[in-house]
Short mmCIF file of C-alpha atoms in Angstrom, two decimals:
data_model
loop_
_atom_site.label_atom_id
_atom_site.label_comp_id
_atom_site.label_asym_id
_atom_site.label_seq_id
_atom_site.Cartn_x
_atom_site.Cartn_y
_atom_site.Cartn_z
CA MET B 121 0.00 0.00 0.00
CA SER B 122 1.05 3.61 -0.47
CA GLY B 123 3.02 5.36 2.23
CA PHE B 124 0.55 8.20 2.73
CA GLY B 125 -3.08 8.88 2.04
CA THR B 126 -4.99 10.99 -0.44
CA THR B 127 -5.64 13.83 1.99
CA ASP B 128 -2.23 14.44 3.53
CA ILE B 129 0.01 14.82 0.49
CA ILE B 130 0.05 18.63 0.67
CA ASP B 131 0.55 18.60 4.45
CA ARG B 132 4.12 17.40 4.07
CA ASP B 133 7.12 19.72 4.49
CA ILE B 134 9.23 17.79 1.97
CA LEU B 135 8.10 15.56 -0.88
CA SER B 136 10.12 13.54 -3.38
CA TYR B 137 8.49 12.61 -6.69
CA VAL B 138 9.77 10.38 -9.51
CA ALA B 139 8.06 10.04 -12.91
CA LEU B 140 8.61 6.90 -15.01
CA GLY B 141 7.60 6.11 -18.57
CA ASP B 142 8.01 6.99 -22.22
CA SER B 143 7.30 10.06 -24.38
CA PHE B 144 3.93 10.56 -22.69
CA THR B 145 5.66 11.28 -19.38
CA GLU B 146 8.74 12.91 -20.90
CA GLY B 147 6.38 15.63 -22.09
CA MET B 148 6.36 15.48 -25.87
CA SER B 149 5.06 17.74 -27.49
CA ASP B 150 4.86 20.44 -24.82
CA PRO B 151 7.95 22.61 -25.29
CA TYR B 152 9.10 25.28 -22.92
CA PRO B 153 9.10 28.76 -24.47
CA ASP B 154 12.90 28.59 -24.80
CA SER B 155 13.03 24.92 -25.85
CA ASP B 156 15.15 25.75 -28.89
CA THR B 157 17.98 26.69 -26.54
CA VAL B 158 17.76 23.48 -24.49
CA PRO B 159 20.01 20.56 -25.47
CA ASN B 160 18.19 17.56 -26.99
CA GLY B 161 14.89 19.43 -27.25
CA ARG B 162 13.71 19.08 -23.67
CA TYR B 163 9.99 19.23 -23.04
CA ARG B 164 7.78 20.28 -20.14
CA GLY B 165 4.72 17.99 -20.08
CA TRP B 166 2.12 17.04 -17.51
CA ALA B 167 4.58 15.52 -15.01
CA ASP B 168 6.66 18.69 -14.79
CA ARG B 169 3.43 20.64 -14.37
CA VAL B 170 2.28 18.32 -11.56
CA ALA B 171 5.61 18.83 -9.80
CA GLU B 172 5.11 22.57 -10.08
CA HIS B 173 1.58 22.32 -8.65
CA LEU B 174 2.93 20.26 -5.76
CA ALA B 175 5.64 22.84 -5.13
CA SER B 176 2.93 25.49 -4.75
CA HIS B 177 1.65 23.73 -1.61
CA ILE B 178 4.67 21.91 -0.15
CA GLY B 179 7.74 23.47 1.40
CA GLU B 180 10.21 21.52 -0.74
CA VAL B 181 9.52 19.25 -3.70
CA ARG B 182 12.38 17.19 -5.10
CA TYR B 183 11.55 15.85 -8.54
CA ALA B 184 13.11 13.43 -11.03
CA ASN B 185 11.76 12.46 -14.44
CA LEU B 186 13.35 9.31 -15.86
CA ALA B 187 10.97 8.92 -18.82
CA VAL B 188 12.46 8.61 -22.31
CA ARG B 189 10.55 8.69 -25.59
CA GLY B 190 10.08 5.38 -27.39
CA ARG B 191 10.81 3.19 -24.39
CA LEU B 192 9.16 -0.23 -24.27
CA ILE B 193 7.95 -1.64 -20.98
CA ARG B 194 10.95 -3.98 -20.58
CA GLN B 195 13.28 -1.02 -21.01
CA ILE B 196 11.37 0.95 -18.40
CA ARG B 197 11.62 -2.03 -16.04
CA ASP B 198 15.34 -2.50 -16.62
CA GLU B 199 16.51 1.10 -16.94
CA GLN B 200 14.19 3.25 -14.85
CA VAL B 201 12.70 1.12 -12.08
CA PRO B 202 16.00 0.27 -10.30
CA ALA B 203 16.92 3.96 -10.22
CA ALA B 204 13.50 4.90 -8.86
CA VAL B 205 13.68 2.22 -6.17
CA GLU B 206 17.10 3.47 -5.12
CA MET B 207 15.77 7.02 -4.81
CA ALA B 208 13.01 5.77 -2.46
CA PRO B 209 10.63 8.65 -3.26
CA ASP B 210 7.33 9.45 -1.60
CA LEU B 211 5.40 9.58 -4.89
CA ILE B 212 5.85 7.71 -8.19
CA THR B 213 3.87 8.06 -11.40
CA LEU B 214 4.08 5.18 -13.88
CA CYS B 215 2.77 5.06 -17.42
CA ALA B 216 4.18 2.13 -19.39
CA GLY B 217 3.17 -0.35 -22.05
CA GLY B 218 1.64 1.94 -24.63
CA ASN B 219 4.49 1.58 -27.12
CA ASP B 220 4.27 -2.20 -26.78
CA ILE B 221 0.52 -2.32 -27.32
CA ILE B 222 0.48 -0.20 -30.49
CA ARG B 223 3.17 -2.31 -32.17
CA PRO B 224 2.14 -5.23 -34.39
CA GLY B 225 1.97 -8.36 -32.27
CA GLY B 226 1.82 -6.47 -28.99
CA ASP B 227 0.08 -8.77 -26.49
CA PRO B 228 -1.66 -6.97 -23.61
CA ASP B 229 -1.60 -10.15 -21.50
CA GLU B 230 2.18 -10.38 -21.74
CA VAL B 231 2.71 -6.65 -21.26
CA VAL B 232 0.65 -6.53 -18.09
CA GLN B 233 2.77 -9.30 -16.53
CA ILE B 234 5.79 -7.01 -16.79
CA PHE B 235 3.68 -4.09 -15.61
CA GLU B 236 2.71 -6.00 -12.47
CA SER B 237 6.33 -6.86 -11.71
CA ILE B 238 7.16 -3.15 -11.93
CA VAL B 239 4.28 -2.16 -9.67
CA ALA B 240 5.31 -4.80 -7.12
CA ASP B 241 8.84 -3.35 -6.97
CA LEU B 242 7.64 0.24 -6.74
CA THR B 243 4.99 -0.29 -4.08
CA ALA B 244 7.45 -2.30 -1.99
CA THR B 245 9.34 0.96 -1.39
CA GLY B 246 6.35 2.39 0.47
CA ALA B 247 5.80 5.07 -2.17
CA ARG B 248 2.39 6.19 -3.28
CA VAL B 249 2.14 4.91 -6.86
CA VAL B 250 -0.10 6.44 -9.53
CA VAL B 251 -0.74 4.59 -12.81
CA PHE B 252 -2.54 5.55 -16.02
CA THR B 253 -4.94 3.75 -18.32
CA GLY B 254 -4.41 3.97 -22.05
CA PHE B 255 -6.28 6.56 -24.08
CA ASP B 256 -9.35 5.64 -26.09
CA THR B 257 -8.14 5.73 -29.70
CA GLY B 258 -11.64 5.66 -31.17
CA MET B 259 -11.32 9.22 -32.43
CA HIS B 260 -8.06 8.42 -34.29
CA SER B 261 -8.95 6.83 -37.64
CA VAL B 262 -5.54 5.19 -38.07
CA MET B 263 -5.43 3.78 -34.52
CA ARG B 264 -9.10 2.93 -34.03
CA HIS B 265 -8.39 -0.76 -34.61
CA LEU B 266 -6.28 -0.79 -31.41
CA ARG B 267 -9.20 0.01 -29.09
CA GLY B 268 -9.79 -3.63 -28.16
CA LYS B 269 -6.16 -4.28 -27.23
CA ILE B 270 -5.97 -1.06 -25.21
CA ALA B 271 -9.24 -1.81 -23.43
CA THR B 272 -7.98 -5.30 -22.53
CA TYR B 273 -4.73 -3.86 -21.17
CA ASN B 274 -6.67 -1.26 -19.19
CA MET B 275 -8.79 -3.93 -17.50
CA HIS B 276 -5.73 -5.97 -16.54
CA MET B 277 -3.91 -2.88 -15.34
CA ARG B 278 -6.77 -1.71 -13.15
CA ALA B 279 -6.84 -5.15 -11.52
CA VAL B 280 -3.12 -4.81 -10.78
CA ALA B 281 -3.70 -1.33 -9.36
CA ASP B 282 -6.40 -2.71 -7.08
CA ARG B 283 -4.17 -5.51 -5.83
CA TYR B 284 -1.31 -3.17 -4.95
CA GLY B 285 -3.29 -0.15 -3.76
CA CYS B 286 -2.30 2.21 -6.59
CA ASP B 287 -4.16 5.33 -7.64
CA VAL B 288 -5.47 5.28 -11.22
CA VAL B 289 -5.75 8.19 -13.63
CA ASP B 290 -8.42 6.91 -16.00
CA VAL B 291 -7.60 8.83 -19.15
CA TRP B 292 -9.70 6.36 -21.20
CA SER B 293 -12.86 7.89 -19.70
CA MET B 294 -11.73 11.52 -20.07
CA ARG B 295 -13.79 12.44 -23.10
CA ILE B 296 -12.15 15.86 -23.21
CA PHE B 297 -9.25 14.14 -24.98
CA ASP B 298 -11.51 13.18 -27.88
CA ASP B 299 -11.00 16.70 -29.22
CA PRO B 300 -8.17 17.02 -31.79
CA ARG B 301 -6.96 20.14 -29.99
CA ALA B 302 -5.81 17.95 -27.11
CA TRP B 303 -3.24 16.41 -29.48
CA SER B 304 -0.16 17.70 -31.23
CA THR B 305 0.26 17.71 -34.98
CA ASP B 306 1.70 14.18 -34.87
CA ARG B 307 -1.64 12.92 -33.45
CA LEU B 308 0.24 10.65 -31.07
CA HIS B 309 1.36 13.02 -28.30
CA LEU B 310 -0.63 15.49 -26.29
CA SER B 311 -0.55 19.17 -27.21
CA THR B 312 0.48 21.83 -24.72
CA GLU B 313 -3.17 22.26 -23.76
CA GLY B 314 -3.59 18.49 -23.52
CA HIS B 315 -0.66 18.26 -21.11
CA ARG B 316 -2.04 21.14 -19.06
CA ARG B 317 -5.41 19.46 -18.74
CA LEU B 318 -3.90 16.09 -17.87
CA SER B 319 -1.79 17.66 -15.12
CA LEU B 320 -5.00 19.02 -13.60
CA GLY B 321 -6.55 15.55 -13.79
CA VAL B 322 -3.55 14.05 -11.98
CA CYS B 323 -3.79 16.76 -9.31
CA GLU B 324 -7.44 15.87 -8.85
CA VAL B 325 -6.52 12.23 -8.21
CA LEU B 326 -3.77 13.28 -5.80
CA GLY B 327 -6.02 15.73 -3.97
CA VAL B 328 -3.77 18.67 -4.83
CA PRO B 329 -5.53 22.03 -5.34
CA ALA B 330 -4.83 23.52 -8.77
CA GLU B 331 -6.30 26.44 -10.64
CA GLY B 332 -8.58 25.33 -13.45
CA THR B 333 -10.37 22.08 -14.29
CA TRP B 334 -9.28 19.37 -16.71
CA ASN B 335 -12.77 18.86 -18.16
CA GLU B 336 -13.60 22.47 -19.00
CA PRO B 337 -15.53 22.41 -22.30
CA TRP B 338 -13.56 23.30 -25.40
CA PRO B 339 -14.57 26.47 -27.26
CA PRO B 340 -16.38 25.87 -30.56
CA PRO B 341 -13.94 24.65 -33.21
CA GLU B 342 -13.14 26.68 -36.28
CA PRO B 343 -14.93 25.33 -39.36
CA ARG B 344 -12.87 23.25 -41.81
CA ASP B 345 -13.84 22.11 -45.28
CA TRP B 346 -13.13 18.56 -46.42
CA ARG B 347 -10.32 19.67 -48.74
CA THR B 348 -8.41 21.20 -45.85
CA ALA B 349 -8.98 18.11 -43.71
CA ARG B 350 -7.80 15.85 -46.54
CA GLN B 351 -4.66 17.90 -47.07
CA GLU B 352 -3.90 17.76 -43.35
CA ASP B 353 -4.29 13.98 -43.40
CA LEU B 354 -1.86 13.65 -46.31
CA SER B 355 0.66 15.97 -44.67
CA TRP B 356 0.42 14.02 -41.41
CA ALA B 357 0.96 10.70 -43.16
CA ARG B 358 4.01 12.00 -45.00
CA GLU B 359 5.59 13.78 -42.03
CA TYR B 360 4.77 11.37 -39.18
CA LEU B 361 3.22 8.05 -40.23
CA VAL B 362 5.77 7.06 -42.87
CA PRO B 363 8.79 7.79 -40.62
CA TRP B 364 7.12 5.88 -37.75
CA ILE B 365 6.65 2.83 -39.98
CA GLY B 366 10.25 3.18 -41.16
CA ARG B 367 11.56 3.07 -37.59
CA ARG B 368 9.52 -0.04 -36.86
CA LEU B 369 10.88 -1.81 -39.94
CA THR B 370 14.49 -0.94 -39.18
CA GLY B 371 14.40 -1.50 -35.42
CA ARG B 372 15.11 2.14 -34.63
CA SER B 373 13.42 4.26 -31.96
CA SER B 374 12.74 7.96 -31.50
CA GLY B 375 14.50 7.54 -28.16
CA ASP B 376 17.81 6.33 -29.56
CA ASN B 377 20.61 8.41 -28.00
CA VAL B 378 18.11 10.26 -25.78
CA THR B 379 18.63 10.28 -22.01
CA ALA B 380 16.33 11.19 -19.14
CA LYS B 381 15.81 14.94 -18.91
CA ARG B 382 15.91 14.95 -15.10
CA PRO B 383 17.76 11.82 -13.91
CA THR B 384 18.21 12.80 -10.26
CA LEU B 385 16.01 14.28 -7.56
CA ARG B 386 16.38 18.05 -7.67
CA ARG B 387 14.39 20.84 -6.15
CA CYS B 388 11.38 22.04 -8.14
CA ASP B 389 9.96 25.53 -7.58
CA PRO B 390 6.37 26.61 -8.30
CA GLY B 391 5.91 27.57 -11.92
CA SER B 392 9.62 27.16 -12.71
CA ARG B 393 11.10 25.27 -15.60
CA THR B 394 12.09 21.95 -14.05
CA ASP B 395 14.65 20.66 -16.52
#
C-alpha cells in the first residue's frame, strides 16, 4: 500500500516525486518557451506541471523524471525502475506499455505481466504509486483498430492497481481528450493544452488544489472544409506516419541516444522550468 493517504500529500514539508515512462511522461510535445535553446529538445509535459503544482503547496519538492521517448515496458523495467527504487521517493507516477501495445503483435496479456512486476517493486518501497490507463483511440482513424487491445490492457492494469493499492488516472474515460486540440500535430502526443489538462486531472486524483479544471468544455472549433482536412491527413501521413513505420521496420526508436531529462532528484519551484 502507499506510504501516505490521499488527503495528507500537501501537508508534508518535503516531498520527493519520480516520474517513469516513455514520451507521454517525458512531455512530448509540450515545449518550454525557450526549448530551442535546451540541449536535446527538452519538453515540459504534464509531469513537470504536476511537480510545479505540488511545489505550490509543499515546502520543498524534489523531482526526477526518468521517462524517455520510445521506451518499451521492458526497457522501463530494466533502466528506470531500479533507479527509482534506489531514490526511495514518496510519490511515483508510472505510465508504461503503450508503445508495446500499439506495435504489431503487442500482447496486452504479456505486457501486463511485466507491468505487475514493476508495480510490485515500486509499491514495496512504500511510495504512493499512480498509474494511467491507455487513451481511447476511437477518435483516431488510423489507430481505431487498437481500441480492443488497449481496453484489454486497461482492465488488466486496473486489476493490478487494485491488488497493490495504486491510484489510477483513468484517461480512457476523459472524453475531453476526444477533441483534436488535445493532441499535437503528430496525433500521437498530447498538445500543450492536452498536457495542461492532464496535469490538472492528476492533481485531482492526488487531492492537490490547482487552478482550473481538466474537463472544462472546449470552445467551438473553427470550421474546416473537407479539402483542408484531406490535405492535413496527407501531410500528417508523409511527415509522421511514414517515418514511424520506417523506424519499426528498421528496429530504430525515437528515443535512440536520448537520455532522461531529469535523472536525479532536484528541487522544483512553483511555476519554474524543471529541466
